[in-house]
Short mmCIF file of C-alpha atoms and ligand atoms in Angstrom, two decimals:
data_model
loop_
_atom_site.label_atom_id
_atom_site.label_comp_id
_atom_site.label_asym_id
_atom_site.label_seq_id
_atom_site.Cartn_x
_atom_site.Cartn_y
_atom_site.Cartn_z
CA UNK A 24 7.62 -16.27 25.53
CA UNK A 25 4.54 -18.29 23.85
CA UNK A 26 3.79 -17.06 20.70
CA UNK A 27 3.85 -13.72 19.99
CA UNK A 28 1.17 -11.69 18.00
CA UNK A 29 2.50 -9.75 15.26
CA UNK A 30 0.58 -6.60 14.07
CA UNK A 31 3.24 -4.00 13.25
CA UNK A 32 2.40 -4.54 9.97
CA UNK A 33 0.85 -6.91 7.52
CA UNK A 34 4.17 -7.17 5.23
CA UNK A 35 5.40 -9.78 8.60
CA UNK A 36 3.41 -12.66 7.11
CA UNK A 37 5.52 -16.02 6.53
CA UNK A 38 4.60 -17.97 3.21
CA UNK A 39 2.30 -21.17 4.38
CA UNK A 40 2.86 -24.35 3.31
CA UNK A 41 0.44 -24.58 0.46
CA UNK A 42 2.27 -21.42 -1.32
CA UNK A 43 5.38 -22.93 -0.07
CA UNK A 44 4.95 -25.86 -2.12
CA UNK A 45 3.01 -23.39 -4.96
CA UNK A 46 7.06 -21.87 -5.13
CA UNK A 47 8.93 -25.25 -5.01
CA UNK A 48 6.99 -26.20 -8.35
CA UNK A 49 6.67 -23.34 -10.45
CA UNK A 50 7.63 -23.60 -13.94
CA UNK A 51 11.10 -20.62 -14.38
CA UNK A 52 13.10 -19.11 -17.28
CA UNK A 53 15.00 -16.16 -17.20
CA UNK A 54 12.81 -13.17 -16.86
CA UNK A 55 15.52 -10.82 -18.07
CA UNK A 56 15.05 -12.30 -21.32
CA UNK A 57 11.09 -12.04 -20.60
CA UNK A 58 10.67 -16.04 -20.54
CA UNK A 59 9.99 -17.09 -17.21
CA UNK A 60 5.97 -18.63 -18.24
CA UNK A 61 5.28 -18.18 -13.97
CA UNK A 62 5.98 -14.31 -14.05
CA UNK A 63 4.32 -13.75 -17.60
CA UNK A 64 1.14 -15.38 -16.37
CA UNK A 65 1.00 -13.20 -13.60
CA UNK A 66 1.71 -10.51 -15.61
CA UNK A 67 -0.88 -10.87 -18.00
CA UNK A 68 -3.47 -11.88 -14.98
CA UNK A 69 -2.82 -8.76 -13.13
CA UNK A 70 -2.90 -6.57 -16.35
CA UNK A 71 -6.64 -7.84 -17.41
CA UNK A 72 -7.95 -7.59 -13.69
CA UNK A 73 -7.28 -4.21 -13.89
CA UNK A 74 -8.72 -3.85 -16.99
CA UNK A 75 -5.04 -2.34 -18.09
CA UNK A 76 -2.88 -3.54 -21.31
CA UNK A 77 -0.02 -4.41 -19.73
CA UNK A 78 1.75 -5.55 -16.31
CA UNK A 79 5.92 -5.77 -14.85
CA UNK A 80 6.12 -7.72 -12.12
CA UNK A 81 9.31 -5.60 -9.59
CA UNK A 82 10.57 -7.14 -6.36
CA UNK A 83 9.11 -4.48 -4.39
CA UNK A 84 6.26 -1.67 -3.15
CA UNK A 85 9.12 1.12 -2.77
CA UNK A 86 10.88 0.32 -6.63
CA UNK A 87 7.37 -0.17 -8.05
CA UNK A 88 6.32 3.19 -7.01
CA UNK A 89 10.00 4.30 -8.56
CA UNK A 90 10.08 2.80 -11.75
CA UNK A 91 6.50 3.99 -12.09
CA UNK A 92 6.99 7.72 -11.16
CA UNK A 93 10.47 7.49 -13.40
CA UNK A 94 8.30 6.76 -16.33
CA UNK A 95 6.27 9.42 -16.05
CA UNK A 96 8.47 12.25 -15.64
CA UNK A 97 11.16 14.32 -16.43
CA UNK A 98 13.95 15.86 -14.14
CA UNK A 99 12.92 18.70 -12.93
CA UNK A 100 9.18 18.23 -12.93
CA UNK A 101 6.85 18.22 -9.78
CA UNK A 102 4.32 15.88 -8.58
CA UNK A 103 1.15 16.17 -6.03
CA UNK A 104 0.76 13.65 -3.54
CA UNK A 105 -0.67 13.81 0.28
CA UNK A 106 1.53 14.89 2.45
CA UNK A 107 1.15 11.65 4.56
CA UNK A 108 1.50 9.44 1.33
CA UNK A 109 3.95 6.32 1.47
CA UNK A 110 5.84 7.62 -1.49
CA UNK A 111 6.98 10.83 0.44
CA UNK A 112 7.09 9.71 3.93
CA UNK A 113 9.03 5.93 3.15
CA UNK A 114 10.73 5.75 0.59
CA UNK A 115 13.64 6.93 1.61
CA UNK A 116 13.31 10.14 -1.03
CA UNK A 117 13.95 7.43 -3.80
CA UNK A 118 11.89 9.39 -6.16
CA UNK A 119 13.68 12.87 -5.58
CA UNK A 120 17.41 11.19 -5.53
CA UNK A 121 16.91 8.92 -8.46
CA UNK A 122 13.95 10.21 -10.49
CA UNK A 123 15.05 14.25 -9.93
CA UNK A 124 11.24 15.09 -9.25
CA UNK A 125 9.84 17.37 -6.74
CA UNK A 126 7.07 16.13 -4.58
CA UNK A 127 4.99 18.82 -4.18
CA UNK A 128 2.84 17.45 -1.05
CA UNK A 129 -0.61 18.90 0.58
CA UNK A 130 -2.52 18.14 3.63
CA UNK A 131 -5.08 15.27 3.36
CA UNK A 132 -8.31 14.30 5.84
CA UNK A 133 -7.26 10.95 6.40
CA UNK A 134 -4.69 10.66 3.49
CA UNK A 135 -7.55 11.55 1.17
CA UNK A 136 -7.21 15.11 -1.29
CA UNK A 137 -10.06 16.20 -3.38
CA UNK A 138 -10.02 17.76 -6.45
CA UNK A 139 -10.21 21.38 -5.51
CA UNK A 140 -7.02 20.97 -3.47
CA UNK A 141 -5.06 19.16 -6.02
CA UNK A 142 -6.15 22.03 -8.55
CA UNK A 143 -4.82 24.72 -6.47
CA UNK A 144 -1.51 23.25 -5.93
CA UNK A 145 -0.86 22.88 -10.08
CA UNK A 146 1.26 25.71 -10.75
CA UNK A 147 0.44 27.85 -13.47
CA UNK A 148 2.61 27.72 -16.93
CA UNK A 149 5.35 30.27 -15.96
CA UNK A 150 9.21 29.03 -16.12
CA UNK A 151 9.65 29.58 -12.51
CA UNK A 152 7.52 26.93 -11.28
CA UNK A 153 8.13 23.01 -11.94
CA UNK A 154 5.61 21.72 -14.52
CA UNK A 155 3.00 19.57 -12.60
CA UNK A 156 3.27 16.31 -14.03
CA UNK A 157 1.68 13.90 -12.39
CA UNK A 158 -1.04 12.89 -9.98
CA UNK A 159 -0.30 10.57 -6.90
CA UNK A 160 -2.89 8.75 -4.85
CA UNK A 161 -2.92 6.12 -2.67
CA UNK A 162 -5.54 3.36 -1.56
CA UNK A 163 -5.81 1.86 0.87
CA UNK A 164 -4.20 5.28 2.52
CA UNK A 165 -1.53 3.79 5.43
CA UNK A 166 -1.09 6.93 7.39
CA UNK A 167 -4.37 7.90 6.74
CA UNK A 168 -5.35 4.71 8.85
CA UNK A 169 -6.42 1.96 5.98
CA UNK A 170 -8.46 4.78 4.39
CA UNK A 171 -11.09 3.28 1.78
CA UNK A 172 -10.79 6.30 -1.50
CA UNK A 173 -13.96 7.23 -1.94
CA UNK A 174 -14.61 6.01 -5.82
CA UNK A 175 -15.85 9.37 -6.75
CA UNK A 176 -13.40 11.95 -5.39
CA UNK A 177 -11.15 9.70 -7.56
CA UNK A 178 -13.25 10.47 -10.54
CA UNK A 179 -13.26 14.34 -9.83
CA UNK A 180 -9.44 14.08 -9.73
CA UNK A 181 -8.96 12.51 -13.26
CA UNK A 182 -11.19 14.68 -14.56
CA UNK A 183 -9.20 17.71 -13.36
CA UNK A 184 -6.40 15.30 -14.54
CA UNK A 185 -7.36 15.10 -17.94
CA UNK A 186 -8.55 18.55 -18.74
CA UNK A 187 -5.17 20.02 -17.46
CA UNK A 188 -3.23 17.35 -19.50
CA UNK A 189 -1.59 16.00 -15.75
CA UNK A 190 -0.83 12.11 -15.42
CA UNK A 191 -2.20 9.91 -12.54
CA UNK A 192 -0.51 6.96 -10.40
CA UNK A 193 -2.35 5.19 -7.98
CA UNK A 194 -0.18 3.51 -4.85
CA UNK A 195 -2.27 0.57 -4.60
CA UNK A 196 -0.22 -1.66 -2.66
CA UNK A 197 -3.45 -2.23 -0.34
CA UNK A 198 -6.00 -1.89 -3.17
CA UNK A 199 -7.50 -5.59 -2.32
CA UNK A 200 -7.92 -4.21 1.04
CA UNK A 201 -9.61 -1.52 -0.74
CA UNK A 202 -11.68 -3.75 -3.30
CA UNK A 203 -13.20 -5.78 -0.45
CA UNK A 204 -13.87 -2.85 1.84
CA UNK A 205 -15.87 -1.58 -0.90
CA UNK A 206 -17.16 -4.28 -2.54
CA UNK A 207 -15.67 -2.79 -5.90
CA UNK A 208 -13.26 -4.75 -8.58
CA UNK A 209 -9.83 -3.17 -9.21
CA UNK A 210 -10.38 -2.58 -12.40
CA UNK A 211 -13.40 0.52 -11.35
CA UNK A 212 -10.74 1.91 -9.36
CA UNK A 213 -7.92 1.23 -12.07
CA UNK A 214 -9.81 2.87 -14.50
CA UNK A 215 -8.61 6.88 -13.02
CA UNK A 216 -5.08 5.79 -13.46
CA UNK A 217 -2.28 6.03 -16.11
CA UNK A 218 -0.70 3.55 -14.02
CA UNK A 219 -0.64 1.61 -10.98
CA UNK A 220 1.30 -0.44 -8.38
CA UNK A 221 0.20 -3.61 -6.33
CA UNK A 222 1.75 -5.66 -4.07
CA UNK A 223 1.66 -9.16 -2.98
CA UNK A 224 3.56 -8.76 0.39
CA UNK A 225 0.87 -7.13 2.34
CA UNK A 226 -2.41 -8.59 3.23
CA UNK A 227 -2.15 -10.73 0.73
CA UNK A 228 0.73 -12.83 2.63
CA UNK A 229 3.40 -13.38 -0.34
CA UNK A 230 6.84 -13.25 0.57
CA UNK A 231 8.06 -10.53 -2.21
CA UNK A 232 6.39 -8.78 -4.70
CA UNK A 233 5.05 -5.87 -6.42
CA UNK A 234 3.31 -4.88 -10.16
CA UNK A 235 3.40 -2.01 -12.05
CA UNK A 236 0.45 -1.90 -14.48
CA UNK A 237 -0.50 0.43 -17.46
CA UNK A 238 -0.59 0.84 -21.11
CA UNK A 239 1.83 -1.32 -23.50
CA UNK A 240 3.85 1.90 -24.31
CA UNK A 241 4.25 2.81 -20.81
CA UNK A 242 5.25 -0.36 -19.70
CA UNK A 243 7.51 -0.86 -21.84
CA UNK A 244 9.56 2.74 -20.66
CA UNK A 245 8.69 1.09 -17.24
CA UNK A 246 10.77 -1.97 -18.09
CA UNK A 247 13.86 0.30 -19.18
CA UNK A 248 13.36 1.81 -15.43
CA UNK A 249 13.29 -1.39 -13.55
CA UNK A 250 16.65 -2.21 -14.92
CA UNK A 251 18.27 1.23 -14.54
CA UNK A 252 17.36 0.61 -11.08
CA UNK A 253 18.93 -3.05 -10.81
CA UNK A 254 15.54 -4.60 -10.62
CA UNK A 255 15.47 -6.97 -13.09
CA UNK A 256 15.68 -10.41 -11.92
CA UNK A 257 15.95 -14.21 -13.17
CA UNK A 258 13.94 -17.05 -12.19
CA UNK A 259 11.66 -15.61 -10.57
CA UNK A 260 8.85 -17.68 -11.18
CA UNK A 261 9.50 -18.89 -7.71
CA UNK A 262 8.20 -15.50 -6.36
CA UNK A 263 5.33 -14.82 -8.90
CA UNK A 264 4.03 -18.37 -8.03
CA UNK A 265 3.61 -17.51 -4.16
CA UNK A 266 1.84 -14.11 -6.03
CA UNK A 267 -0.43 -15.99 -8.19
CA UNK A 268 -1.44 -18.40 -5.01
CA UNK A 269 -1.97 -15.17 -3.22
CA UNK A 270 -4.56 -14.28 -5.84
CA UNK A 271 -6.32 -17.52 -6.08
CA UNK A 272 -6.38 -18.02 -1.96
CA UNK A 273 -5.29 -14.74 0.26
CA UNK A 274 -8.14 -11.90 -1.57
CA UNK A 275 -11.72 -12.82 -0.35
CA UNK A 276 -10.18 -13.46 3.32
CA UNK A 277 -8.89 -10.12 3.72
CA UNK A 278 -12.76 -8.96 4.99
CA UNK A 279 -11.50 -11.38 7.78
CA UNK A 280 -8.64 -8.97 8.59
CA UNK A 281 -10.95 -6.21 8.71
CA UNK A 282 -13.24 -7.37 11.07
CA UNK A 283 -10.31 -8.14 13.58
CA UNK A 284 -9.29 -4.35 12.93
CA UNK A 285 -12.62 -3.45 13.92
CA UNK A 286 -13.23 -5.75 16.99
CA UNK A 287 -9.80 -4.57 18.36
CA UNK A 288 -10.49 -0.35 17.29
CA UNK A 289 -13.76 -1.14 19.24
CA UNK A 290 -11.62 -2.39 22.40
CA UNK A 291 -8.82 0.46 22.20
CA UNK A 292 -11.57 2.83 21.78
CA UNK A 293 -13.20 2.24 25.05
CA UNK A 294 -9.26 2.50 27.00
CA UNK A 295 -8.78 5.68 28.60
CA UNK A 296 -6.06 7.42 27.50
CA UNK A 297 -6.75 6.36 23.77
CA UNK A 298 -8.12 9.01 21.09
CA UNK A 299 -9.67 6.51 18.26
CA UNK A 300 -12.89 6.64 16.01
CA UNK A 301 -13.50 3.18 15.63
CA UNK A 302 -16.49 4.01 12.83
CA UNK A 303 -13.26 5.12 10.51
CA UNK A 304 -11.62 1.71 10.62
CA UNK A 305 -12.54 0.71 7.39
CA UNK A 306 -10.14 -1.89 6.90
CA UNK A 307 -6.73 -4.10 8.46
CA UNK A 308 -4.70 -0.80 10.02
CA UNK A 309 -5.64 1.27 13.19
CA UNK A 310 -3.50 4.55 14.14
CA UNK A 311 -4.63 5.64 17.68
CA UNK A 312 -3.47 8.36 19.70
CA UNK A 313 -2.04 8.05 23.05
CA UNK A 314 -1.46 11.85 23.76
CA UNK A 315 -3.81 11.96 27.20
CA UNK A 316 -2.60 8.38 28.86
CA UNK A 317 0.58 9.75 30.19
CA UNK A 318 2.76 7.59 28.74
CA UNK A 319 4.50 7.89 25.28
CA UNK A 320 3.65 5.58 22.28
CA UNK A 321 6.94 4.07 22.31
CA UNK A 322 6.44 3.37 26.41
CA UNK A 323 3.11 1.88 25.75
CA UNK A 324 4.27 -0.61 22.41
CA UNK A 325 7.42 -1.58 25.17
CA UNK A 326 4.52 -2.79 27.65
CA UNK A 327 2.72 -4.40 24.54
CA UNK A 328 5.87 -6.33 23.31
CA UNK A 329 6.25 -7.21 27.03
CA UNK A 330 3.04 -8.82 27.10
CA UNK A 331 3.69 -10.45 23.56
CA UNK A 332 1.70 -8.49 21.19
CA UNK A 333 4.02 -5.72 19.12
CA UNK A 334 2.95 -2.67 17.36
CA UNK A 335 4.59 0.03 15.92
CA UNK A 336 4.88 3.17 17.44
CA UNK A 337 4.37 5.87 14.19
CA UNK A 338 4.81 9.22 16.08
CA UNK A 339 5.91 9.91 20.01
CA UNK A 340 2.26 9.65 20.82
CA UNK A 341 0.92 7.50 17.89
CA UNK A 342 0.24 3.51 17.48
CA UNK A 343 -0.16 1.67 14.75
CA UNK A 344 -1.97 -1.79 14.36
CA UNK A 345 -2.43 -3.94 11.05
CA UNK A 346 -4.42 -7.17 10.88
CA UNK A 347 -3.69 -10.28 8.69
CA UNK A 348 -3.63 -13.81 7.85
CA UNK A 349 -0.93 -14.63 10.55
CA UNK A 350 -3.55 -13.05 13.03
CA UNK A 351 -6.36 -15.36 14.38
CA UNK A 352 -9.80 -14.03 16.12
CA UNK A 353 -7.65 -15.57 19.28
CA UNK A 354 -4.86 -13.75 18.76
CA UNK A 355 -7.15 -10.72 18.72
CA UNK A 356 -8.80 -11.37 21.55
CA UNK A 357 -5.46 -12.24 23.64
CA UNK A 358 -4.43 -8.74 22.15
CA UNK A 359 -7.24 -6.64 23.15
CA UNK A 360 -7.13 -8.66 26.59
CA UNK A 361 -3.21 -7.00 27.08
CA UNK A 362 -4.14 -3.53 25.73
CA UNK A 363 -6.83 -3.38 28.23
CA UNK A 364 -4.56 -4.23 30.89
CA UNK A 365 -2.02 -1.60 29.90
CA UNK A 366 -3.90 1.28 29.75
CA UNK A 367 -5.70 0.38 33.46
CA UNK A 368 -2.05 0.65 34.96
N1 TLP B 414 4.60 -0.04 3.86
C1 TLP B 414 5.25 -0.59 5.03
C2 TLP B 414 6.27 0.39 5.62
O1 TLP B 414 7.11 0.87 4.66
C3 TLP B 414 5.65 1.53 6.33
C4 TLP B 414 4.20 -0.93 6.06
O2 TLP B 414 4.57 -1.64 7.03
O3 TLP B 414 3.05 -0.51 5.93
N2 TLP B 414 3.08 1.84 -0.52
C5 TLP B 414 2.41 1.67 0.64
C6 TLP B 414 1.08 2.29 0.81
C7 TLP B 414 2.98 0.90 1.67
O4 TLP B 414 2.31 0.77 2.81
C8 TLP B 414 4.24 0.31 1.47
C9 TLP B 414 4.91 -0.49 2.57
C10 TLP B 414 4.89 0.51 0.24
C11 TLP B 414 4.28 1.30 -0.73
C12 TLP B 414 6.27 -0.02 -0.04
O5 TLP B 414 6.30 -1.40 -0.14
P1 TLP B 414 7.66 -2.22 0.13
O6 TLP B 414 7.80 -2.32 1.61
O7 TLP B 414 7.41 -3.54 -0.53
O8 TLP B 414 8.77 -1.48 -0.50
#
């Protein structure tokens, strides 16, 4: 088959060339011992973008969200999150099995919870309930669609937060996505958080990669949790350099992705058989609904993959679709060509 276009998710991006050769010539030490100069550079970059004292740079989304959760809890304690959030639909319970925590999850619109919600799942101070410790969020939202957080139901949140003594955590493993959708820097988002995650391997097309930011003090409890967790590595420059080319090359482009997301919500949108609001595609990921055409979402990604364009099927009648820099305006337009196609059978 010629090539095929790729848009079950943005994490399937290959390194290029440039960030190849960015890898082969970074500068190592052993990071264990905290002296590889690649990783503490990208460290200390990510830390001051997001306005935040300190960074640990963790091979990946799932242990970043871990290690971070870990140090802010105890056994035994609960935490909020969306029901739809990554941390309680993906990662394989890691929290719950390794952490002890309860998730204590609620129904979003679109992944997003607003402050009157959150407040009326915190339990009250009575030793049968878990204490509420901590505040999850996540931005870009994936099952939400690529949701955008709208900057001020964050700030409602961590006020809540902060007047019931209740930490926050923000999955941001899209947040660039998020930053140019909105036009904002990281750090106004960043700024409602105890802590943070990041990652590299999505839109922003590194090969491995993920950050945990926050204060000194609870960075430093994150460190003891990223080797509990066996997720301390050596020289790993190699990776942090394809991170730091990431930064300096792969962030302004992502508006790119999100017009492709759009020109291709705007196609499925006018297929019968598809329920889709293209308005809410904010940025690279489309979920569309295939309930009325007949077929199941796994039946209709088959015909796709025939036709050399794959997406994942998320639900038995639910698609999803993620733009990025593997993904030309052709390849779009080749894609939107086949879906058109399919749902006219
Ligand atoms: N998401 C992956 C899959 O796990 C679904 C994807 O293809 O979108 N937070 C968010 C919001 C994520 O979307 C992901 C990955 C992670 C955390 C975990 O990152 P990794 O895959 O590096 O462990």
């Amino acid at each position: 088959m010629e090539h095929v276009i790729d848009l079950r998710s943005d994490t399937v991006t290959k390194p290029s060339p440039e960030m190849r050769r960015a890898m082969a010539e970074a500068v190592v030490g052993d990071d264990v011992f905290g002296e590889d100069p690649t990783v503490n550079r990208l460290q200390e970059r990510v830390a001051a973008l997001l306005g935040k004292e300190a960074a640990l740079f963790v091979p990946s989304g799932s242990m970043a969200n871990l290690v971070a959760i870990s140090a802010h809890t105890e056994r035994g304690d609960e935490v909020i999150i969306e029901k739809n959030g990554h941390t309680f639909n993906y990662e394989s319970g890691s929290v719950c099995a390794a952490a002890g925590i309860q998730l204590h999850p609620q129904q979003g619109e679109r992944g997003v919870l607003d402050a009157a919600q959150i407040e009326a799942a915190i339990r009250p101070p009575d030793h049968h309930f878990p204490p509420t410790r901590l505040i999850v969020l996540e931005n870009t939202h994936n099952r939400g669609g690529g949701t955008v957080y709208p900057i001020e139901k964050i700030g409602e949140i961590r006020e809540l937060a902060l007047s019931r003594g209740i930490q926050m955590h923000l999955d941001g493993a899209r947040l660039w996505n998020a930053c140019v959708a909105s036009g904002r820097r990281p750090s106004e988002y960043a700024r409602y958080f105890d802590s943070l995650m990041m990652c590299f391997s999505k839109g922003l097309g590194a090969p491995i990669g993920s950050v945990v930011v926050g204060s000194k003090d609870y960075i430093e409890v994150a460190h003891r949790y990223r080797k509990l967790y066996g997720g301390g590595m050596r020289q790993v420059g190699v990776i942090a350099a394809a991170a730091q080319y990431a930064l300096d090359h792969n962030v302004d482009r992502l508006a790119e992705d999100h017009d492709h997301a759009k020109m291709l919500a705007q196609a499925l949108a006018g297929c019968p058989g598809v329920a889709l609001n293209p308005d809410l595609v904010e940025t690279n990921i489309i979920i569309f609904d295939v309930s009325s055409s007949g077929r199941s979402g796994p039946d209709i990604v088959q015909d796709f993959r025939e036709q050399g364009v794959l997406m994942l099927a998320t639900g038995p009648a639910s698609i999803r679709a993620v733009t990025h820099l593997d993904v030309s305006k052709e390849n779009i337009e080749k894609a939107i060509e086949v879906v058109q196609q399919s749902f006219r059978k």
